[in-house]
């Protein structure tokens, strides 16, 4: 059964309300180095797995230290990207995210700003992509995306099931029929900026 190591990106240089696609700040870069070493120490120095990353800059930058250690090229996978935003306005986007986080996936559909995006379809596409993996894989993704996978695995409809810290590792086992949480990543107080 393939094991997925799903890593939340390092600390971004800006939040949802300030930049649509920020890279990592200095702390985030240090976190990316640390999680690369943590993965190597977890799986062993002579073992490598495929790497997959969200197309967003903060995830691509988080993947680079492990990619260098393993001489690998991460596959950019849109299915593991952050939850789509129903608006391009950065202030509205941050307010929307703060509003939907305490609710359920069903609640998102009722939110007045959440028009034109199939959020349940996005969640299902993410979970389906994870279930398609046929070998152990390291994935660099996002707070809500990791929560979407955890919620699907635990049959929990909450948007936020736990609060994965930057560069924490959440592990799943997968088959085409099953997504199972093995361990939740380290948690922290996360503020939507």
PDB file of C-alpha atoms in Angstrom:
ATOM      1  CA  UNK A   1       0.000   0.000   0.000  1.00  0.00           C
ATOM      2  CA  UNK A   2       1.599   3.294  -1.057  1.00  0.00           C
ATOM      3  CA  UNK A   3       2.398   5.838   1.648  1.00  0.00           C
ATOM      4  CA  UNK A   4       1.895   9.546   0.986  1.00  0.00           C
ATOM      5  CA  UNK A   5       3.924  12.104   2.916  1.00  0.00           C
ATOM      6  CA  UNK A   6       1.878  15.286   2.485  1.00  0.00           C
ATOM      7  CA  UNK A   7       3.834  18.359   3.557  1.00  0.00           C
ATOM      8  CA  UNK A   8       2.355  21.783   4.131  1.00  0.00           C
ATOM      9  CA  UNK A   9       4.492  24.483   2.509  1.00  0.00           C
ATOM     10  CA  UNK A  10       6.895  26.613   4.550  1.00  0.00           C
ATOM     11  CA  UNK A  11       5.983  30.039   5.892  1.00  0.00           C
ATOM     12  CA  UNK A  12       4.973  32.270   3.002  1.00  0.00           C
ATOM     13  CA  UNK A  13       6.381  35.748   2.493  1.00  0.00           C
ATOM     14  CA  UNK A  14       2.806  37.103   2.381  1.00  0.00           C
ATOM     15  CA  UNK A  15      -0.683  35.953   3.275  1.00  0.00           C
ATOM     16  CA  UNK A  16      -3.861  35.354   1.276  1.00  0.00           C
ATOM     17  CA  UNK A  17      -4.859  38.985   1.645  1.00  0.00           C
ATOM     18  CA  UNK A  18      -1.556  40.390   0.366  1.00  0.00           C
ATOM     19  CA  UNK A  19      -0.265  38.272  -2.544  1.00  0.00           C
ATOM     20  CA  UNK A  20      -1.946  35.730  -4.829  1.00  0.00           C
ATOM     21  CA  UNK A  21       1.198  33.592  -5.132  1.00  0.00           C
ATOM     22  CA  UNK A  22       3.934  34.434  -2.611  1.00  0.00           C
ATOM     23  CA  UNK A  23       7.165  32.541  -2.265  1.00  0.00           C
ATOM     24  CA  UNK A  24       8.739  31.635   1.067  1.00  0.00           C
ATOM     25  CA  UNK A  25      10.182  34.093   3.546  1.00  0.00           C
ATOM     26  CA  UNK A  26      13.529  33.354   5.272  1.00  0.00           C
ATOM     27  CA  UNK A  27      11.827  31.331   8.013  1.00  0.00           C
ATOM     28  CA  UNK A  28       9.928  29.335   5.386  1.00  0.00           C
ATOM     29  CA  UNK A  29      13.165  28.562   3.541  1.00  0.00           C
ATOM     30  CA  UNK A  30      14.720  27.273   6.786  1.00  0.00           C
ATOM     31  CA  UNK A  31      11.587  25.172   7.412  1.00  0.00           C
ATOM     32  CA  UNK A  32      11.892  23.684   3.904  1.00  0.00           C
ATOM     33  CA  UNK A  33      15.503  22.668   4.588  1.00  0.00           C
ATOM     34  CA  UNK A  34      14.489  21.130   7.926  1.00  0.00           C
ATOM     35  CA  UNK A  35      11.586  19.113   6.507  1.00  0.00           C
ATOM     36  CA  UNK A  36      13.816  17.787   3.703  1.00  0.00           C
ATOM     37  CA  UNK A  37      16.201  16.446   6.340  1.00  0.00           C
ATOM     38  CA  UNK A  38      13.263  15.088   8.358  1.00  0.00           C
ATOM     39  CA  UNK A  39      11.977  13.131   5.344  1.00  0.00           C
ATOM     40  CA  UNK A  40      15.446  11.712   4.624  1.00  0.00           C
ATOM     41  CA  UNK A  41      15.817  10.700   8.263  1.00  0.00           C
ATOM     42  CA  UNK A  42      12.309   9.133   8.265  1.00  0.00           C
ATOM     43  CA  UNK A  43      12.647   7.039   5.098  1.00  0.00           C
ATOM     44  CA  UNK A  44      16.403   6.435   5.197  1.00  0.00           C
ATOM     45  CA  UNK A  45      19.364   8.009   3.419  1.00  0.00           C
ATOM     46  CA  UNK A  46      19.363   5.641   0.432  1.00  0.00           C
ATOM     47  CA  UNK A  47      15.656   5.738  -0.399  1.00  0.00           C
ATOM     48  CA  UNK A  48      13.954   8.236  -2.698  1.00  0.00           C
ATOM     49  CA  UNK A  49      10.340   8.671  -3.753  1.00  0.00           C
ATOM     50  CA  UNK A  50       8.628  10.664  -6.462  1.00  0.00           C
ATOM     51  CA  UNK A  51       8.011  14.289  -5.523  1.00  0.00           C
ATOM     52  CA  UNK A  52       4.802  16.123  -6.362  1.00  0.00           C
ATOM     53  CA  UNK A  53       4.063  19.788  -5.737  1.00  0.00           C
ATOM     54  CA  UNK A  54       1.264  22.276  -6.031  1.00  0.00           C
ATOM     55  CA  UNK A  55       1.953  24.755  -8.832  1.00  0.00           C
ATOM     56  CA  UNK A  56       1.992  27.625  -6.326  1.00  0.00           C
ATOM     57  CA  UNK A  57       5.364  29.200  -5.607  1.00  0.00           C
ATOM     58  CA  UNK A  58       5.421  28.534  -1.855  1.00  0.00           C
ATOM     59  CA  UNK A  59       5.049  24.785  -2.436  1.00  0.00           C
ATOM     60  CA  UNK A  60       7.509  24.652  -5.319  1.00  0.00           C
ATOM     61  CA  UNK A  61      10.085  26.486  -3.180  1.00  0.00           C
ATOM     62  CA  UNK A  62       9.400  24.169  -0.215  1.00  0.00           C
ATOM     63  CA  UNK A  63      10.052  21.141  -2.440  1.00  0.00           C
ATOM     64  CA  UNK A  64      13.461  22.326  -3.657  1.00  0.00           C
ATOM     65  CA  UNK A  65      15.693  21.259  -0.709  1.00  0.00           C
ATOM     66  CA  UNK A  66      14.411  17.667  -0.873  1.00  0.00           C
ATOM     67  CA  UNK A  67      14.601  17.706  -4.676  1.00  0.00           C
ATOM     68  CA  UNK A  68      18.268  18.730  -4.396  1.00  0.00           C
ATOM     69  CA  UNK A  69      19.022  16.034  -1.803  1.00  0.00           C
ATOM     70  CA  UNK A  70      17.400  13.391  -3.986  1.00  0.00           C
ATOM     71  CA  UNK A  71      18.511  14.816  -7.356  1.00  0.00           C
ATOM     72  CA  UNK A  72      14.847  14.753  -8.335  1.00  0.00           C
ATOM     73  CA  UNK A  73      12.485  16.977 -10.261  1.00  0.00           C
ATOM     74  CA  UNK A  74       9.117  17.500  -8.548  1.00  0.00           C
ATOM     75  CA  UNK A  75       6.069  16.925 -10.723  1.00  0.00           C
ATOM     76  CA  UNK A  76       3.783  19.961 -10.668  1.00  0.00           C
ATOM     77  CA  UNK A  77       0.268  18.681  -9.944  1.00  0.00           C
ATOM     78  CA  UNK A  78      -2.664  21.130 -10.019  1.00  0.00           C
ATOM     79  CA  UNK A  79      -4.898  18.666  -8.119  1.00  0.00           C
ATOM     80  CA  UNK A  80      -2.893  19.260  -4.904  1.00  0.00           C
ATOM     81  CA  UNK A  81      -3.087  23.047  -5.170  1.00  0.00           C
ATOM     82  CA  UNK A  82      -4.784  25.346  -2.663  1.00  0.00           C
ATOM     83  CA  UNK A  83      -8.558  25.625  -2.539  1.00  0.00           C
ATOM     84  CA  UNK A  84      -9.684  27.790  -5.456  1.00  0.00           C
ATOM     85  CA  UNK A  85     -10.741  31.298  -4.559  1.00  0.00           C
ATOM     86  CA  UNK A  86     -14.089  32.606  -5.798  1.00  0.00           C
ATOM     87  CA  UNK A  87     -12.644  36.119  -6.138  1.00  0.00           C
ATOM     88  CA  UNK A  88      -9.453  37.749  -7.399  1.00  0.00           C
ATOM     89  CA  UNK A  89      -9.741  40.607  -4.905  1.00  0.00           C
ATOM     90  CA  UNK A  90      -7.113  39.817  -2.262  1.00  0.00           C
ATOM     91  CA  UNK A  91      -8.979  41.433   0.656  1.00  0.00           C
ATOM     92  CA  UNK A  92     -12.234  39.671  -0.237  1.00  0.00           C
ATOM     93  CA  UNK A  93     -10.339  36.413  -0.693  1.00  0.00           C
ATOM     94  CA  UNK A  94      -8.848  36.554   2.822  1.00  0.00           C
ATOM     95  CA  UNK A  95     -12.232  37.469   4.342  1.00  0.00           C
ATOM     96  CA  UNK A  96     -13.895  34.607   2.450  1.00  0.00           C
ATOM     97  CA  UNK A  97     -11.317  32.096   3.670  1.00  0.00           C
ATOM     98  CA  UNK A  98     -11.711  33.215   7.294  1.00  0.00           C
ATOM     99  CA  UNK A  99     -15.484  32.837   6.905  1.00  0.00           C
ATOM    100  CA  UNK A 100     -15.467  29.331   5.435  1.00  0.00           C
ATOM    101  CA  UNK A 101     -12.751  27.754   7.597  1.00  0.00           C
ATOM    102  CA  UNK A 102     -14.958  27.127  10.685  1.00  0.00           C
ATOM    103  CA  UNK A 103     -17.708  25.495   8.593  1.00  0.00           C
ATOM    104  CA  UNK A 104     -18.285  22.400   6.498  1.00  0.00           C
ATOM    105  CA  UNK A 105     -17.889  21.699   2.799  1.00  0.00           C
ATOM    106  CA  UNK A 106     -21.679  21.879   2.493  1.00  0.00           C
ATOM    107  CA  UNK A 107     -21.603  25.343   4.131  1.00  0.00           C
ATOM    108  CA  UNK A 108     -19.187  26.692   1.508  1.00  0.00           C
ATOM    109  CA  UNK A 109     -21.814  26.242  -1.184  1.00  0.00           C
ATOM    110  CA  UNK A 110     -24.189  28.482   0.830  1.00  0.00           C
ATOM    111  CA  UNK A 111     -21.660  31.302   1.241  1.00  0.00           C
ATOM    112  CA  UNK A 112     -22.703  34.308  -0.905  1.00  0.00           C
ATOM    113  CA  UNK A 113     -19.165  34.778  -2.272  1.00  0.00           C
ATOM    114  CA  UNK A 114     -18.728  31.091  -3.167  1.00  0.00           C
ATOM    115  CA  UNK A 115     -20.365  31.234  -6.574  1.00  0.00           C
ATOM    116  CA  UNK A 116     -18.966  29.780  -9.750  1.00  0.00           C
ATOM    117  CA  UNK A 117     -16.607  27.272  -8.101  1.00  0.00           C
ATOM    118  CA  UNK A 118     -17.364  23.590  -7.465  1.00  0.00           C
ATOM    119  CA  UNK A 119     -15.616  23.207  -4.100  1.00  0.00           C
ATOM    120  CA  UNK A 120     -16.849  19.664  -3.455  1.00  0.00           C
ATOM    121  CA  UNK A 121     -15.651  18.753  -6.953  1.00  0.00           C
ATOM    122  CA  UNK A 122     -12.234  20.282  -6.147  1.00  0.00           C
ATOM    123  CA  UNK A 123     -12.048  18.246  -2.933  1.00  0.00           C
ATOM    124  CA  UNK A 124     -13.088  15.052  -4.743  1.00  0.00           C
ATOM    125  CA  UNK A 125     -10.504  15.622  -7.511  1.00  0.00           C
ATOM    126  CA  UNK A 126      -7.777  16.022  -4.875  1.00  0.00           C
ATOM    127  CA  UNK A 127      -8.778  12.812  -3.097  1.00  0.00           C
ATOM    128  CA  UNK A 128      -9.111  10.911  -6.391  1.00  0.00           C
ATOM    129  CA  UNK A 129      -5.603  12.017  -7.406  1.00  0.00           C
ATOM    130  CA  UNK A 130      -4.157  10.784  -4.119  1.00  0.00           C
ATOM    131  CA  UNK A 131      -5.902   7.416  -4.524  1.00  0.00           C
ATOM    132  CA  UNK A 132      -4.330   7.030  -7.990  1.00  0.00           C
ATOM    133  CA  UNK A 133      -0.783   7.017  -6.590  1.00  0.00           C
ATOM    134  CA  UNK A 134       0.866   3.637  -6.998  1.00  0.00           C
ATOM    135  CA  UNK A 135       4.071   4.228  -5.041  1.00  0.00           C
ATOM    136  CA  UNK A 136       5.253   6.089  -1.962  1.00  0.00           C
ATOM    137  CA  UNK A 137       5.211   9.806  -2.794  1.00  0.00           C
ATOM    138  CA  UNK A 138       6.113  13.092  -1.109  1.00  0.00           C
ATOM    139  CA  UNK A 139       3.607  15.864  -1.855  1.00  0.00           C
ATOM    140  CA  UNK A 140       4.026  19.576  -1.108  1.00  0.00           C
ATOM    141  CA  UNK A 141       0.618  21.145  -0.620  1.00  0.00           C
ATOM    142  CA  UNK A 142      -1.524  23.545   1.408  1.00  0.00           C
ATOM    143  CA  UNK A 143      -3.430  23.890   4.687  1.00  0.00           C
ATOM    144  CA  UNK A 144      -6.930  23.473   3.229  1.00  0.00           C
ATOM    145  CA  UNK A 145      -5.885  20.811   0.700  1.00  0.00           C
ATOM    146  CA  UNK A 146      -4.325  18.682   3.451  1.00  0.00           C
ATOM    147  CA  UNK A 147      -7.464  19.167   5.529  1.00  0.00           C
ATOM    148  CA  UNK A 148      -9.630  18.164   2.559  1.00  0.00           C
ATOM    149  CA  UNK A 149      -7.714  14.883   2.305  1.00  0.00           C
ATOM    150  CA  UNK A 150      -7.874  14.272   6.070  1.00  0.00           C
ATOM    151  CA  UNK A 151     -11.596  15.022   6.143  1.00  0.00           C
ATOM    152  CA  UNK A 152     -12.282  12.669   3.245  1.00  0.00           C
ATOM    153  CA  UNK A 153     -10.215   9.912   4.864  1.00  0.00           C
ATOM    154  CA  UNK A 154     -11.994  10.331   8.213  1.00  0.00           C
ATOM    155  CA  UNK A 155     -15.471  10.962   6.754  1.00  0.00           C
ATOM    156  CA  UNK A 156     -15.456  14.411   8.386  1.00  0.00           C
ATOM    157  CA  UNK A 157     -17.187  17.206   6.443  1.00  0.00           C
ATOM    158  CA  UNK A 158     -15.442  20.063   8.296  1.00  0.00           C
ATOM    159  CA  UNK A 159     -13.269  22.309   6.144  1.00  0.00           C
ATOM    160  CA  UNK A 160     -10.640  22.357   8.916  1.00  0.00           C
ATOM    161  CA  UNK A 161     -10.177  19.052  10.757  1.00  0.00           C
ATOM    162  CA  UNK A 162      -6.810  20.024  12.234  1.00  0.00           C
ATOM    163  CA  UNK A 163      -4.267  22.849  11.925  1.00  0.00           C
ATOM    164  CA  UNK A 164      -1.128  21.563  10.169  1.00  0.00           C
ATOM    165  CA  UNK A 165       1.903  23.713  10.897  1.00  0.00           C
ATOM    166  CA  UNK A 166       4.195  24.959   8.156  1.00  0.00           C
ATOM    167  CA  UNK A 167       6.347  22.074   6.896  1.00  0.00           C
ATOM    168  CA  UNK A 168       4.520  19.495   9.001  1.00  0.00           C
ATOM    169  CA  UNK A 169       4.127  16.018   7.501  1.00  0.00           C
ATOM    170  CA  UNK A 170       0.743  14.282   7.365  1.00  0.00           C
ATOM    171  CA  UNK A 171       0.925  10.634   6.284  1.00  0.00           C
ATOM    172  CA  UNK A 172      -1.688   8.634   4.405  1.00  0.00           C
ATOM    173  CA  UNK A 173      -1.843   5.109   3.049  1.00  0.00           C
ATOM    174  CA  UNK A 174      -3.729   4.779  -0.232  1.00  0.00           C
ATOM    175  CA  UNK A 175      -5.323   2.301  -2.578  1.00  0.00           C
ATOM    176  CA  UNK A 176      -7.716   3.055  -5.455  1.00  0.00           C
ATOM    177  CA  UNK A 177     -10.569   2.503  -2.978  1.00  0.00           C
ATOM    178  CA  UNK A 178      -9.076   3.867   0.250  1.00  0.00           C
ATOM    179  CA  UNK A 179      -7.442   6.948   1.715  1.00  0.00           C
ATOM    180  CA  UNK A 180      -6.348   6.286   5.298  1.00  0.00           C
ATOM    181  CA  UNK A 181      -4.727   8.736   7.727  1.00  0.00           C
ATOM    182  CA  UNK A 182      -1.615   7.176   9.257  1.00  0.00           C
ATOM    183  CA  UNK A 183      -0.538  10.252  11.217  1.00  0.00           C
ATOM    184  CA  UNK A 184      -1.474  13.906  11.365  1.00  0.00           C
ATOM    185  CA  UNK A 185       1.240  16.493  10.997  1.00  0.00           C
ATOM    186  CA  UNK A 186       2.451  18.724  13.791  1.00  0.00           C
ATOM    187  CA  UNK A 187      -0.157  21.361  14.631  1.00  0.00           C
ATOM    188  CA  UNK A 188       0.197  25.058  15.312  1.00  0.00           C
ATOM    189  CA  UNK A 189      -1.945  28.131  15.633  1.00  0.00           C
ATOM    190  CA  UNK A 190      -2.319  29.323  12.064  1.00  0.00           C
ATOM    191  CA  UNK A 191      -3.602  32.766  11.286  1.00  0.00           C
ATOM    192  CA  UNK A 192      -4.996  33.486   7.835  1.00  0.00           C
ATOM    193  CA  UNK A 193      -3.133  36.626   6.758  1.00  0.00           C
TER     194      UNK A 193
END
